[in-house]
Amino acid sequence: EVDRVIGRSPCVPMRRKLPRPKVRAEMLFLDDHQVDALVSAVDRRYRVLVLMAAYTGARAGELEALRVERVNWLRRRFHVVATLSEVRGELRFGGTKTTGSTRWVPMPSFVVDELRAHVGAYPSPERLVFTSAEGGPVRHRNFMARHFKPAVRRAGLPAGLRFHDLRHTAAAFMIAEGASMEQVKQILGHSTIRVTSDTYGHLFDDHADPLMAALDARRSQAPASKARPNHVVDLAERE
């Protein structure tokens, strides 16, 4: 008791096993042509849903809960204030994943144009932007089984493609165009910059190449007397 030592592990008699570490599913990234192929292959009612996910990075539940009055057409943004989920067969509108947090998500002009046409083609009594064929809220499981997965097959895309991979695709597009980690965090609605870094940090690696090239140029343009710091000693000189 004094040494705070016990004679045997309490886990042995109960035969308890340690939980297995969670393995994160591999992220899949589409290019623009693959996104177009998927949009063309899915039912027309859901084409803008796929397009918005791939170019804004919004989550499925955020898009499926979006209402028309939360779209700012002039500023090309939509306000994420709620999410739609299905629990034991019951659809529920609730808060965003980051509790108590809302955000404005920007859209490219071509997405705004497609969204405007979509809202005109599929009006909803509940003012939902995206609805099922029956006119009610989208049940994500049904959408995936009946529309998304068949469209993935028709488009010739990897069978393991998830709707969430469209969010990853949007992040990759933004980073490729020079978005900072803070911008990606704000647009995607991550709770902390660490989440962004842990998820997409590897995509920022290519940005180091221009930086290194700039340092090379800086070095080559330095005066000869400063080309080598005084405190740097050649190993040959030591010998």
CSV table of C-alpha atoms in Angstrom, one decimal:
chain,number,residue,atom,x,y,z
A,1,GLU,CA,0.0,0.0,0.0
A,2,VAL,CA,2.9,2.3,0.8
A,3,ASP,CA,4.5,1.8,-2.6
A,4,ARG,CA,1.1,2.0,-4.4
A,5,VAL,CA,1.7,-1.4,-6.0
A,6,ILE,CA,-1.0,-4.1,-6.5
A,7,GLY,CA,-0.2,-7.7,-6.9
A,8,ARG,CA,-2.0,-8.4,-10.1
A,9,SER,CA,-3.8,-6.6,-13.0
A,10,PRO,CA,-7.6,-6.1,-12.3
A,11,CYS,CA,-8.2,-6.7,-16.0
A,12,VAL,CA,-7.0,-10.3,-16.0
A,13,PRO,CA,-9.9,-12.0,-14.1
A,14,MET,CA,-12.5,-10.1,-16.1
A,15,ARG,CA,-10.7,-10.9,-19.4
A,16,ARG,CA,-11.1,-7.3,-20.6
A,17,LYS,CA,-9.5,-6.3,-23.9
A,18,LEU,CA,-8.2,-2.9,-24.7
A,19,PRO,CA,-10.2,-1.0,-27.3
A,20,ARG,CA,-8.8,-1.1,-30.8
A,21,PRO,CA,-7.4,2.1,-32.1
A,22,LYS,CA,-9.7,3.8,-34.6
A,23,VAL,CA,-8.5,3.6,-38.2
A,24,ARG,CA,-9.3,6.7,-40.2
A,25,ALA,CA,-10.8,5.9,-43.6
A,26,GLU,CA,-8.5,6.8,-46.5
A,27,MET,CA,-9.4,10.1,-48.1
A,28,LEU,CA,-10.2,10.1,-51.8
A,29,PHE,CA,-9.7,13.3,-53.8
A,30,LEU,CA,-11.4,13.9,-57.2
A,31,ASP,CA,-10.2,16.2,-59.9
A,32,ASP,CA,-12.5,18.6,-61.8
A,33,HIS,CA,-13.3,16.1,-64.5
A,34,GLN,CA,-14.3,13.4,-62.1
A,35,VAL,CA,-16.5,15.8,-60.2
A,36,ASP,CA,-18.2,16.7,-63.5
A,37,ALA,CA,-18.6,13.0,-64.3
A,38,LEU,CA,-20.3,12.4,-60.9
A,39,VAL,CA,-22.6,15.4,-61.3
A,40,SER,CA,-23.6,14.2,-64.7
A,41,ALA,CA,-24.2,10.7,-63.5
A,42,VAL,CA,-26.4,11.5,-60.5
A,43,ASP,CA,-30.2,12.2,-60.6
A,44,ARG,CA,-30.8,15.8,-61.8
A,45,ARG,CA,-32.5,16.7,-58.5
A,46,TYR,CA,-29.2,16.1,-56.6
A,47,ARG,CA,-26.6,17.5,-59.1
A,48,VAL,CA,-26.2,20.8,-57.3
A,49,LEU,CA,-26.0,19.0,-53.9
A,50,VAL,CA,-22.9,17.1,-55.3
A,51,LEU,CA,-21.5,20.3,-56.9
A,52,MET,CA,-21.8,22.4,-53.7
A,53,ALA,CA,-20.2,19.7,-51.6
A,54,ALA,CA,-17.2,19.4,-54.0
A,55,TYR,CA,-16.6,23.2,-54.3
A,56,THR,CA,-17.6,24.5,-50.9
A,57,GLY,CA,-16.7,21.6,-48.6
A,58,ALA,CA,-19.9,21.8,-46.6
A,59,ARG,CA,-21.0,18.6,-44.9
A,60,ALA,CA,-23.9,16.5,-46.1
A,61,GLY,CA,-26.1,17.3,-43.1
A,62,GLU,CA,-25.4,21.0,-43.5
A,63,LEU,CA,-26.4,21.1,-47.1
A,64,GLU,CA,-29.5,18.9,-46.5
A,65,ALA,CA,-30.6,21.3,-43.7
A,66,LEU,CA,-30.0,24.5,-45.8
A,67,ARG,CA,-33.0,26.7,-46.4
A,68,VAL,CA,-33.4,29.3,-49.2
A,69,GLU,CA,-33.5,32.3,-46.9
A,70,ARG,CA,-30.0,31.4,-45.6
A,71,VAL,CA,-28.5,32.0,-49.1
A,72,ASN,CA,-27.1,35.4,-49.7
A,73,TRP,CA,-27.2,35.6,-53.5
A,74,LEU,CA,-25.5,39.0,-53.7
A,75,ARG,CA,-22.5,38.0,-51.6
A,76,ARG,CA,-22.4,34.4,-53.0
A,77,ARG,CA,-22.5,32.8,-49.5
A,78,PHE,CA,-24.8,30.6,-47.5
A,79,HIS,CA,-25.3,30.5,-43.8
A,80,VAL,CA,-24.7,27.2,-42.0
A,81,VAL,CA,-26.7,27.3,-38.8
A,82,ALA,CA,-28.2,23.7,-38.7
A,83,THR,CA,-27.6,20.2,-39.7
A,84,LEU,CA,-30.0,17.3,-40.7
A,85,SER,CA,-29.5,13.8,-39.4
A,86,GLU,CA,-31.4,10.6,-39.1
A,87,VAL,CA,-31.6,8.8,-35.8
A,88,ARG,CA,-33.4,5.5,-35.6
A,89,GLY,CA,-35.4,6.4,-38.7
A,90,GLU,CA,-36.3,9.8,-37.4
A,91,LEU,CA,-35.1,13.0,-39.2
A,92,ARG,CA,-33.8,15.6,-36.8
A,93,PHE,CA,-32.7,19.2,-37.4
A,94,GLY,CA,-30.1,20.2,-34.9
A,95,GLY,CA,-27.1,22.4,-34.3
A,96,THR,CA,-23.9,22.3,-36.3
A,97,LYS,CA,-21.1,19.8,-35.5
A,98,THR,CA,-19.1,22.5,-33.8
A,99,THR,CA,-21.5,23.1,-31.0
A,100,GLY,CA,-22.9,26.6,-30.9
A,101,SER,CA,-21.0,27.7,-34.0
A,102,THR,CA,-22.3,29.0,-37.3
A,103,ARG,CA,-20.5,30.2,-40.4
A,104,TRP,CA,-20.9,31.8,-43.8
A,105,VAL,CA,-19.6,29.6,-46.6
A,106,PRO,CA,-18.5,31.3,-49.8
A,107,MET,CA,-19.4,29.9,-53.2
A,108,PRO,CA,-17.8,30.3,-56.7
A,109,SER,CA,-20.0,32.2,-59.1
A,110,PHE,CA,-20.7,29.1,-61.3
A,111,VAL,CA,-22.1,27.3,-58.2
A,112,VAL,CA,-24.3,30.2,-57.4
A,113,ASP,CA,-25.7,30.1,-60.9
A,114,GLU,CA,-26.5,26.4,-60.7
A,115,LEU,CA,-28.0,26.8,-57.2
A,116,ARG,CA,-30.3,29.6,-58.4
A,117,ALA,CA,-31.6,27.4,-61.3
A,118,HIS,CA,-32.0,24.5,-58.9
A,119,VAL,CA,-34.1,26.4,-56.4
A,120,GLY,CA,-36.4,27.6,-59.2
A,121,ALA,CA,-36.8,24.0,-60.5
A,122,TYR,CA,-37.4,22.3,-57.2
A,123,PRO,CA,-39.4,24.7,-54.9
A,124,SER,CA,-40.1,23.4,-51.4
A,125,PRO,CA,-43.0,24.3,-49.1
A,126,GLU,CA,-40.5,24.1,-46.2
A,127,ARG,CA,-38.1,26.3,-48.1
A,128,LEU,CA,-35.5,23.6,-48.1
A,129,VAL,CA,-32.9,23.9,-50.8
A,130,PHE,CA,-32.6,20.2,-51.3
A,131,THR,CA,-35.5,17.8,-51.1
A,132,SER,CA,-36.3,14.2,-51.8
A,133,ALA,CA,-38.4,13.1,-54.8
A,134,GLU,CA,-41.5,13.2,-52.5
A,135,GLY,CA,-40.7,16.9,-51.6
A,136,GLY,CA,-39.6,16.3,-48.0
A,137,PRO,CA,-36.2,16.5,-46.4
A,138,VAL,CA,-33.5,14.3,-47.9
A,139,ARG,CA,-32.8,11.1,-46.0
A,140,HIS,CA,-29.1,10.7,-46.4
A,141,ARG,CA,-29.0,6.9,-46.2
A,142,ASN,CA,-31.6,6.6,-49.0
A,143,PHE,CA,-29.8,9.2,-51.1
A,144,MET,CA,-26.6,7.3,-50.8
A,145,ALA,CA,-28.1,3.9,-51.6
A,146,ARG,CA,-30.4,5.0,-54.4
A,147,HIS,CA,-28.6,7.8,-56.0
A,148,PHE,CA,-25.0,8.5,-54.9
A,149,LYS,CA,-23.5,5.0,-55.1
A,150,PRO,CA,-25.1,4.2,-58.4
A,151,ALA,CA,-23.8,7.5,-59.8
A,152,VAL,CA,-20.3,6.6,-58.6
A,153,ARG,CA,-20.5,3.3,-60.5
A,154,ARG,CA,-21.9,5.0,-63.7
A,155,ALA,CA,-19.1,7.6,-63.5
A,156,GLY,CA,-16.4,5.0,-63.2
A,157,LEU,CA,-15.1,6.3,-59.9
A,158,PRO,CA,-13.6,4.3,-57.1
A,159,ALA,CA,-16.2,2.1,-55.4
A,160,GLY,CA,-15.2,3.3,-52.0
A,161,LEU,CA,-15.9,7.0,-52.7
A,162,ARG,CA,-18.0,8.5,-49.9
A,163,PHE,CA,-20.0,11.7,-49.9
A,164,HIS,CA,-17.5,13.1,-47.3
A,165,ASP,CA,-14.7,12.7,-49.9
A,166,LEU,CA,-16.3,15.6,-51.7
A,167,ARG,CA,-15.5,17.7,-48.7
A,168,HIS,CA,-11.9,16.5,-48.9
A,169,THR,CA,-11.9,17.3,-52.6
A,170,ALA,CA,-13.1,20.9,-51.9
A,171,ALA,CA,-10.3,21.3,-49.3
A,172,ALA,CA,-7.7,20.1,-51.9
A,173,PHE,CA,-9.0,22.5,-54.5
A,174,MET,CA,-8.8,25.4,-52.1
A,175,ILE,CA,-5.3,24.5,-51.0
A,176,ALA,CA,-4.1,24.1,-54.6
A,177,GLU,CA,-5.3,27.6,-55.3
A,178,GLY,CA,-3.3,29.0,-52.5
A,179,ALA,CA,-5.7,29.1,-49.5
A,180,SER,CA,-4.1,29.4,-46.1
A,181,MET,CA,-4.7,26.8,-43.4
A,182,GLU,CA,-6.7,29.4,-41.5
A,183,GLN,CA,-9.0,30.0,-44.5
A,184,VAL,CA,-9.6,26.3,-44.9
A,185,LYS,CA,-10.4,26.0,-41.2
A,186,GLN,CA,-13.0,28.9,-41.4
A,187,ILE,CA,-14.6,27.7,-44.6
A,188,LEU,CA,-14.9,24.0,-43.5
A,189,GLY,CA,-15.9,24.9,-40.0
A,190,HIS,CA,-13.2,23.0,-38.1
A,191,SER,CA,-13.2,23.5,-34.4
A,192,THR,CA,-9.5,24.2,-34.2
A,193,ILE,CA,-6.6,24.8,-36.6
A,194,ARG,CA,-5.1,21.5,-35.4
A,195,VAL,CA,-8.0,19.6,-36.9
A,196,THR,CA,-7.2,21.3,-40.2
A,197,SER,CA,-3.5,20.6,-39.9
A,198,ASP,CA,-4.0,17.0,-38.9
A,199,THR,CA,-6.4,16.4,-41.8
A,200,TYR,CA,-4.9,18.4,-44.6
A,201,GLY,CA,-1.5,19.4,-43.5
A,202,HIS,CA,0.2,17.1,-46.1
A,203,LEU,CA,-1.5,19.0,-48.9
A,204,PHE,CA,0.4,22.2,-48.0
A,205,ASP,CA,3.8,20.5,-48.6
A,206,ASP,CA,4.0,21.6,-52.2
A,207,HIS,CA,3.9,25.2,-51.1
A,208,ALA,CA,7.4,24.8,-49.7
A,209,ASP,CA,8.9,24.5,-53.1
A,210,PRO,CA,8.3,28.2,-54.2
A,211,LEU,CA,9.6,29.2,-50.7
A,212,MET,CA,12.8,27.3,-51.1
A,213,ALA,CA,13.3,28.7,-54.6
A,214,ALA,CA,12.9,32.2,-53.2
A,215,LEU,CA,15.5,31.5,-50.6
A,216,ASP,CA,17.9,30.2,-53.3
A,217,ALA,CA,17.3,33.5,-55.3
A,218,ARG,CA,17.9,35.5,-52.1
A,219,ARG,CA,21.2,33.7,-51.5
A,220,SER,CA,22.4,34.1,-55.1
A,221,GLN,CA,21.7,37.9,-55.0
A,222,ALA,CA,23.6,38.4,-51.8
A,223,PRO,CA,26.9,40.3,-51.9
A,224,ALA,CA,30.0,38.1,-52.1
A,225,SER,CA,31.2,39.2,-48.7
A,226,LYS,CA,28.0,38.0,-47.2
A,227,ALA,CA,27.6,34.8,-49.2
A,228,ARG,CA,29.2,32.9,-46.3
A,229,PRO,CA,28.6,33.8,-42.6
A,230,ASN,CA,31.8,34.4,-40.6
A,231,HIS,CA,30.9,31.8,-38.0
A,232,VAL,CA,30.6,29.0,-40.6
A,233,VAL,CA,33.9,27.1,-40.6
A,234,ASP,CA,34.8,24.6,-43.3
A,235,LEU,CA,35.6,21.1,-42.1
A,236,ALA,CA,38.6,21.2,-44.4
A,237,GLU,CA,39.9,24.3,-42.5
A,238,ARG,CA,39.7,22.5,-39.2
A,239,GLU,CA,42.0,19.8,-40.5
